[in-house]
Amino acid sequence: MNGTLHDRIRTDFETRILSGELAPGDRLPTEQALMAHYGCARMTVHKALSPLAAAGLIERRRKAGTFVARPRAHSMVLDIPDLAAEVAARGQAYAYRLLGRTLRAADASQSAMLELDGVHTADGRPLAAEHRLVAAAVAPGIETADFARQSPGAWLLAHVPWSEAETRITAAAATAAEATTLGVAKGAPLLCVARRTWRAGRLVTLVRQAFVADAYELVARFGPRG
Amino acid sequence: MNGTLHDRIRTDFETRILSGELAPGDRLPTEQALMAHYGCARMTVHKALSPLAAAGLIERRRKAGTFVARPRAHSMVLDIPDLAAEVAARGQAYAYRLLGRTLRAADASQSAMLELDGVHTADGRPLAAEHRLVAAAVAPGIETADFARQSPGAWLLAHVPWSEAETRITAAAATAAEATTLGVAKGAPLLCVARRTWRAGRLVTLVRQAFVADAYELVARFGPRG
DNA sequence: CATCGCCTTTTGTCTAGACATGAGCGTCCG
DNA sequence: CGGACGCTCATGTCTAGACAAAAGGCGATG
C-alpha cells in the first residue's frame, strides 16, 4: 500500500485476513518462505508481521509458526473530538459560557478542587451542559484562567498533560436543572459522557457532559482507514 | 519494562512524556546520541521510537530531529464487549429472544437482507432491543441459523469476518414499540448504539441496539494499561 | 535583499548475518 | 508403556553497516 516493502507485506496479509481469504487458525508461511517469496531479508518480513501480532490479528509461536488469530472481543477507536472544532466544522459558531465557579477547599478525602459549571453552545443553541472538577494542585494557573473565550477542557488540553483517561458513556433523562440550562423538557433523553483524567496517577479532572440527544453523536471506527 | 532493550528505551520515553517531564515541543536526543547512551545499534533505538511515532506521542522530522508531539484531538479505545460475556461477568443469566424475522428481497437499491428483531435480556429483564439487517449474500448459512441459543451478533462474529466497522452512539427517547419491548415508559432515555459492518467494501450487517439507560454503559480508555 | 541550489544532518529502510528463546517432537532408557 | 532428554525449527532480538529521502542551513548568485 505504502511505498515501503514491509508495508506492502503487512497490508498484503492484513487484507487477506480481513477479507476472510485467510481464516482463523490458518497457518502463514514461515519467515524463511516469505524471505524467498518477497526476495528480502528476514528483518523486513519480521518488521511487517510484528505489528500484526501486536494488533492481535495474528498469533506467533516459536517452532510452531504464525497463525491467523481467532476474532476476539473487538475494540474500536473512539474519536473524542474537540467540541469547538467539531462545531466549527459544521459551520456553526461555537461558544462556552461559564455558569458557575466554586473553589472547594481541600479536606481529608481529597485535595482542593475547582468546580466549574458551564454550557457549550452552537450558534447560540445549547449543545451540552458541563460539570467539571479540576484538581487545583495539578493544574497551576487555572484559578486565574479566563473561560469566557476558552472552555476549561481546551485550557486543560493546552496546559496540563495527562497520561490516562477513562470515559463512561450513558444515557439519562434531563434533570430540572439540566433541562433549564439546555432548553429542553425535563426528562428529555441526554447523551452523558463522564470522563476522569489522571496524570502520573493523580486525578487531574473529572467532567460530566450532558449532550442534547438529537444534537450530538459519538462515532467509533475500526478499519484500515485508521 | 519488558526484558528487551528496545522495550526499555520505548517505555523510558513513554513515561517521561506522559508524566510531563518531557513537555510538548521538547526535542529528544538524536538516534546517534541514544545509540551512545544505551550502548546499542541504531536499529534498536529506531525500533523503540517508531511505535511512539506511530502512536502519535512523538513526531519525527528528518534533519530536524524528534519532538514530543502536542496533544491533539485524542482518540480512545472503546471496548465493544460481547453482550453475553458482559452479562455473565455480572453474574446474571444472559438470553437473546428473537421477536421477528423477515427476508427482504433484493431490489434495485440493495441486495437481499434478512431483517431480525430481538431483545437481549439479563436475568430475564430486558437489557436492549436490537434491530438488525444482514446481507444474505455475504452471510451464507444465516437463513438456517438458530437464534434461540445464540444472538445474531454472536453468530456473525463466529461465521463472517469483517474488515471495517463504524459505530454511532446516541441517546434517544423510547418509542412506543421499544417501550413495550424493554418494559420501560414511552419516552424513557435509551442509549443507542448503531453499527455498520463491512467486509471488503460490502455491507455485512447494520444493527441498532437500544439499551435501557440505567442498565448499561460504554467505557472507553486511554492509557498505558492498554 | 531574495532565491536557487548544494551540503549536511537526521531519520527511514533494508541487508546479511549472529545468538537467544522456546516449543514441538522424536528418541532413548527405565 | 511412559517420562526425561535432547534435537531442530521457527520466531525474537540485536548488530554493523549501507543507501535513500527529506528538510534545515548556508552560501553563491542574480
mmCIF file of C-alpha atoms (C1' of nucleotides) in Angstrom, chain A residues 4-6 40-44 61-63, chain C residues 13-19 21-24:
data_model
loop_
_atom_site.group_PDB
_atom_site.id
_atom_site.type_symbol
_atom_site.label_atom_id
_atom_site.label_comp_id
_atom_site.label_asym_id
_atom_site.label_seq_id
_atom_site.Cartn_x
_atom_site.Cartn_y
_atom_site.Cartn_z
ATOM 1 C CA THR A 4 7.922 0.542 1.514
ATOM 2 C CA LEU A 5 8.347 -3.178 1.212
ATOM 3 C CA HIS A 6 7.446 -4.091 4.787
ATOM 4 C CA CYS A 40 14.113 -9.656 1.024
ATOM 5 C CA ALA A 41 15.863 -10.112 4.350
ATOM 6 C CA ARG A 42 14.227 -11.714 7.357
ATOM 7 C CA MET A 43 14.225 -8.443 9.321
ATOM 8 C CA THR A 44 11.966 -6.951 6.673
ATOM 9 C CA ARG A 61 4.591 -19.276 18.322
ATOM 10 C CA ARG A 62 8.184 -20.372 18.137
ATOM 11 C CA LYS A 63 8.713 -23.603 16.349
ATOM 12 C "C1'" DT C 13 14.520 1.435 5.027
ATOM 13 C "C1'" DC C 14 16.948 -2.626 4.197
ATOM 14 C "C1'" DT C 15 20.650 -6.342 4.417
ATOM 15 C "C1'" DA C 16 23.193 -10.428 5.962
ATOM 16 C "C1'" DG C 17 24.420 -12.193 9.495
ATOM 17 C "C1'" DA C 18 24.665 -13.660 14.765
ATOM 18 C "C1'" DC C 19 22.927 -15.581 19.027
ATOM 19 C "C1'" DT C 21 14.480 -18.498 23.280
ATOM 20 C "C1'" DG C 22 11.092 -21.602 23.424
ATOM 21 C "C1'" DA C 23 8.107 -25.031 21.828
ATOM 22 C "C1'" DG C 24 7.207 -29.278 19.222
#
